[in-house]
Amino acid sequence: MIELAGRNYEATIGSDVQRDGMYLELADQYEHIVGEVFFSDVDEKMTLTLSQPDVPLEVVEWMIATAKVRLPPTDPVAG
């Protein structure tokens, strides 16, 4: 559980074979999906999709920052 903006959330990181990439999904304490950051292995771009209105900026910023660290593949040459 993660506490952001006074609410509890749970993050899931996974692989999506059909879309060919990885995702970070955030759900609220009621298990409703708040949003997803998806990293495409095809074009190496990230997209953010919010599933609820009025998501606090702190939550959006956390999702983006965490996805930047956790989703892209690590380039062993670049370190």
PDB file of C-alpha atoms in Angstrom:
ATOM      1  CA  MET A   1       0.000   0.000   0.000  1.00  0.00           C
ATOM      2  CA  ILE A   2       1.082   3.521  -0.797  1.00  0.00           C
ATOM      3  CA  GLU A   3      -0.342   6.611   0.844  1.00  0.00           C
ATOM      4  CA  LEU A   4      -0.647   9.580  -1.501  1.00  0.00           C
ATOM      5  CA  ALA A   5      -2.706  12.735  -1.051  1.00  0.00           C
ATOM      6  CA  GLY A   6      -4.233  11.283   2.120  1.00  0.00           C
ATOM      7  CA  ARG A   7      -5.523   8.110   0.430  1.00  0.00           C
ATOM      8  CA  ASN A   8      -4.275   4.539   0.156  1.00  0.00           C
ATOM      9  CA  TYR A   9      -3.349   3.048  -3.203  1.00  0.00           C
ATOM     10  CA  GLU A  10      -1.891  -0.198  -4.483  1.00  0.00           C
ATOM     11  CA  ALA A  11       0.462  -0.341  -7.440  1.00  0.00           C
ATOM     12  CA  THR A  12       0.851  -3.282  -9.790  1.00  0.00           C
ATOM     13  CA  ILE A  13       3.638  -3.615 -12.329  1.00  0.00           C
ATOM     14  CA  GLY A  14       3.262  -6.191 -15.044  1.00  0.00           C
ATOM     15  CA  SER A  15       3.899  -7.271 -18.586  1.00  0.00           C
ATOM     16  CA  ASP A  16       1.264  -7.115 -21.312  1.00  0.00           C
ATOM     17  CA  VAL A  17       2.039  -9.578 -24.105  1.00  0.00           C
ATOM     18  CA  GLN A  18      -0.896  -8.506 -26.286  1.00  0.00           C
ATOM     19  CA  ARG A  19       0.128  -4.831 -26.288  1.00  0.00           C
ATOM     20  CA  ASP A  20       3.857  -5.712 -26.264  1.00  0.00           C
ATOM     21  CA  GLY A  21       5.003  -3.739 -23.258  1.00  0.00           C
ATOM     22  CA  MET A  22       4.916  -3.193 -19.519  1.00  0.00           C
ATOM     23  CA  TYR A  23       2.529  -1.278 -17.299  1.00  0.00           C
ATOM     24  CA  LEU A  24       2.201   0.325 -13.900  1.00  0.00           C
ATOM     25  CA  GLU A  25      -1.392   0.255 -12.729  1.00  0.00           C
ATOM     26  CA  LEU A  26      -2.656   2.112  -9.665  1.00  0.00           C
ATOM     27  CA  ALA A  27      -5.822   1.146  -7.806  1.00  0.00           C
ATOM     28  CA  ASP A  28      -7.494   2.925  -4.901  1.00  0.00           C
ATOM     29  CA  GLN A  29      -8.381   1.319  -1.579  1.00  0.00           C
ATOM     30  CA  TYR A  30     -11.636   0.042  -3.094  1.00  0.00           C
ATOM     31  CA  GLU A  31      -9.725  -1.713  -5.887  1.00  0.00           C
ATOM     32  CA  HIS A  32     -10.979   0.753  -8.523  1.00  0.00           C
ATOM     33  CA  ILE A  33      -8.372   1.445 -11.182  1.00  0.00           C
ATOM     34  CA  VAL A  34      -7.160   5.047 -10.957  1.00  0.00           C
ATOM     35  CA  GLY A  35      -4.840   4.945 -13.940  1.00  0.00           C
ATOM     36  CA  GLU A  36      -2.086   3.253 -15.869  1.00  0.00           C
ATOM     37  CA  VAL A  37       1.278   4.162 -17.319  1.00  0.00           C
ATOM     38  CA  PHE A  38       2.144   1.919 -20.257  1.00  0.00           C
ATOM     39  CA  PHE A  39       5.614   1.497 -21.786  1.00  0.00           C
ATOM     40  CA  SER A  40       5.514   0.159 -25.341  1.00  0.00           C
ATOM     41  CA  ASP A  41       8.352  -2.118 -26.383  1.00  0.00           C
ATOM     42  CA  VAL A  42       7.401  -1.356 -29.999  1.00  0.00           C
ATOM     43  CA  ASP A  43       8.035   2.408 -30.022  1.00  0.00           C
ATOM     44  CA  GLU A  44       9.642   2.782 -26.556  1.00  0.00           C
ATOM     45  CA  LYS A  45       7.117   5.472 -25.553  1.00  0.00           C
ATOM     46  CA  MET A  46       5.126   5.840 -22.357  1.00  0.00           C
ATOM     47  CA  THR A  47       1.498   6.835 -22.155  1.00  0.00           C
ATOM     48  CA  LEU A  48      -0.594   7.786 -19.120  1.00  0.00           C
ATOM     49  CA  THR A  49      -4.267   6.890 -18.994  1.00  0.00           C
ATOM     50  CA  LEU A  50      -6.418   8.021 -16.072  1.00  0.00           C
ATOM     51  CA  SER A  51      -9.567   6.056 -15.327  1.00  0.00           C
ATOM     52  CA  GLN A  52     -11.098   8.412 -12.780  1.00  0.00           C
ATOM     53  CA  PRO A  53     -11.828  12.137 -12.812  1.00  0.00           C
ATOM     54  CA  ASP A  54     -10.045  14.564 -10.501  1.00  0.00           C
ATOM     55  CA  VAL A  55      -6.979  12.454  -9.733  1.00  0.00           C
ATOM     56  CA  PRO A  56      -4.767  14.484  -7.366  1.00  0.00           C
ATOM     57  CA  LEU A  57      -1.606  15.877  -8.979  1.00  0.00           C
ATOM     58  CA  GLU A  58       0.550  14.170  -6.321  1.00  0.00           C
ATOM     59  CA  VAL A  59      -0.816  10.802  -7.478  1.00  0.00           C
ATOM     60  CA  VAL A  60      -0.191  11.559 -11.163  1.00  0.00           C
ATOM     61  CA  GLU A  61       3.346  12.754 -10.413  1.00  0.00           C
ATOM     62  CA  TRP A  62       4.057   9.605  -8.375  1.00  0.00           C
ATOM     63  CA  MET A  63       2.798   7.375 -11.196  1.00  0.00           C
ATOM     64  CA  ILE A  64       4.973   9.115 -13.783  1.00  0.00           C
ATOM     65  CA  ALA A  65       8.111   9.192 -11.618  1.00  0.00           C
ATOM     66  CA  THR A  66       7.739   5.543 -10.616  1.00  0.00           C
ATOM     67  CA  ALA A  67       7.067   4.415 -14.184  1.00  0.00           C
ATOM     68  CA  LYS A  68      10.188   6.214 -15.429  1.00  0.00           C
ATOM     69  CA  VAL A  69      12.285   4.194 -12.989  1.00  0.00           C
ATOM     70  CA  ARG A  70      10.517   0.844 -13.112  1.00  0.00           C
ATOM     71  CA  LEU A  71       9.167   0.333 -16.639  1.00  0.00           C
ATOM     72  CA  PRO A  72      11.755   0.986 -19.326  1.00  0.00           C
ATOM     73  CA  PRO A  73      14.234  -1.807 -19.915  1.00  0.00           C
ATOM     74  CA  THR A  74      17.674  -1.214 -18.465  1.00  0.00           C
ATOM     75  CA  ASP A  75      20.356  -0.693 -21.081  1.00  0.00           C
ATOM     76  CA  PRO A  76      23.412  -2.539 -19.738  1.00  0.00           C
ATOM     77  CA  VAL A  77      25.734  -0.427 -21.891  1.00  0.00           C
ATOM     78  CA  ALA A  78      24.295   2.906 -20.717  1.00  0.00           C
ATOM     79  CA  GLY A  79      24.193   1.687 -17.116  1.00  0.00           C
TER      80      GLY A  79
END
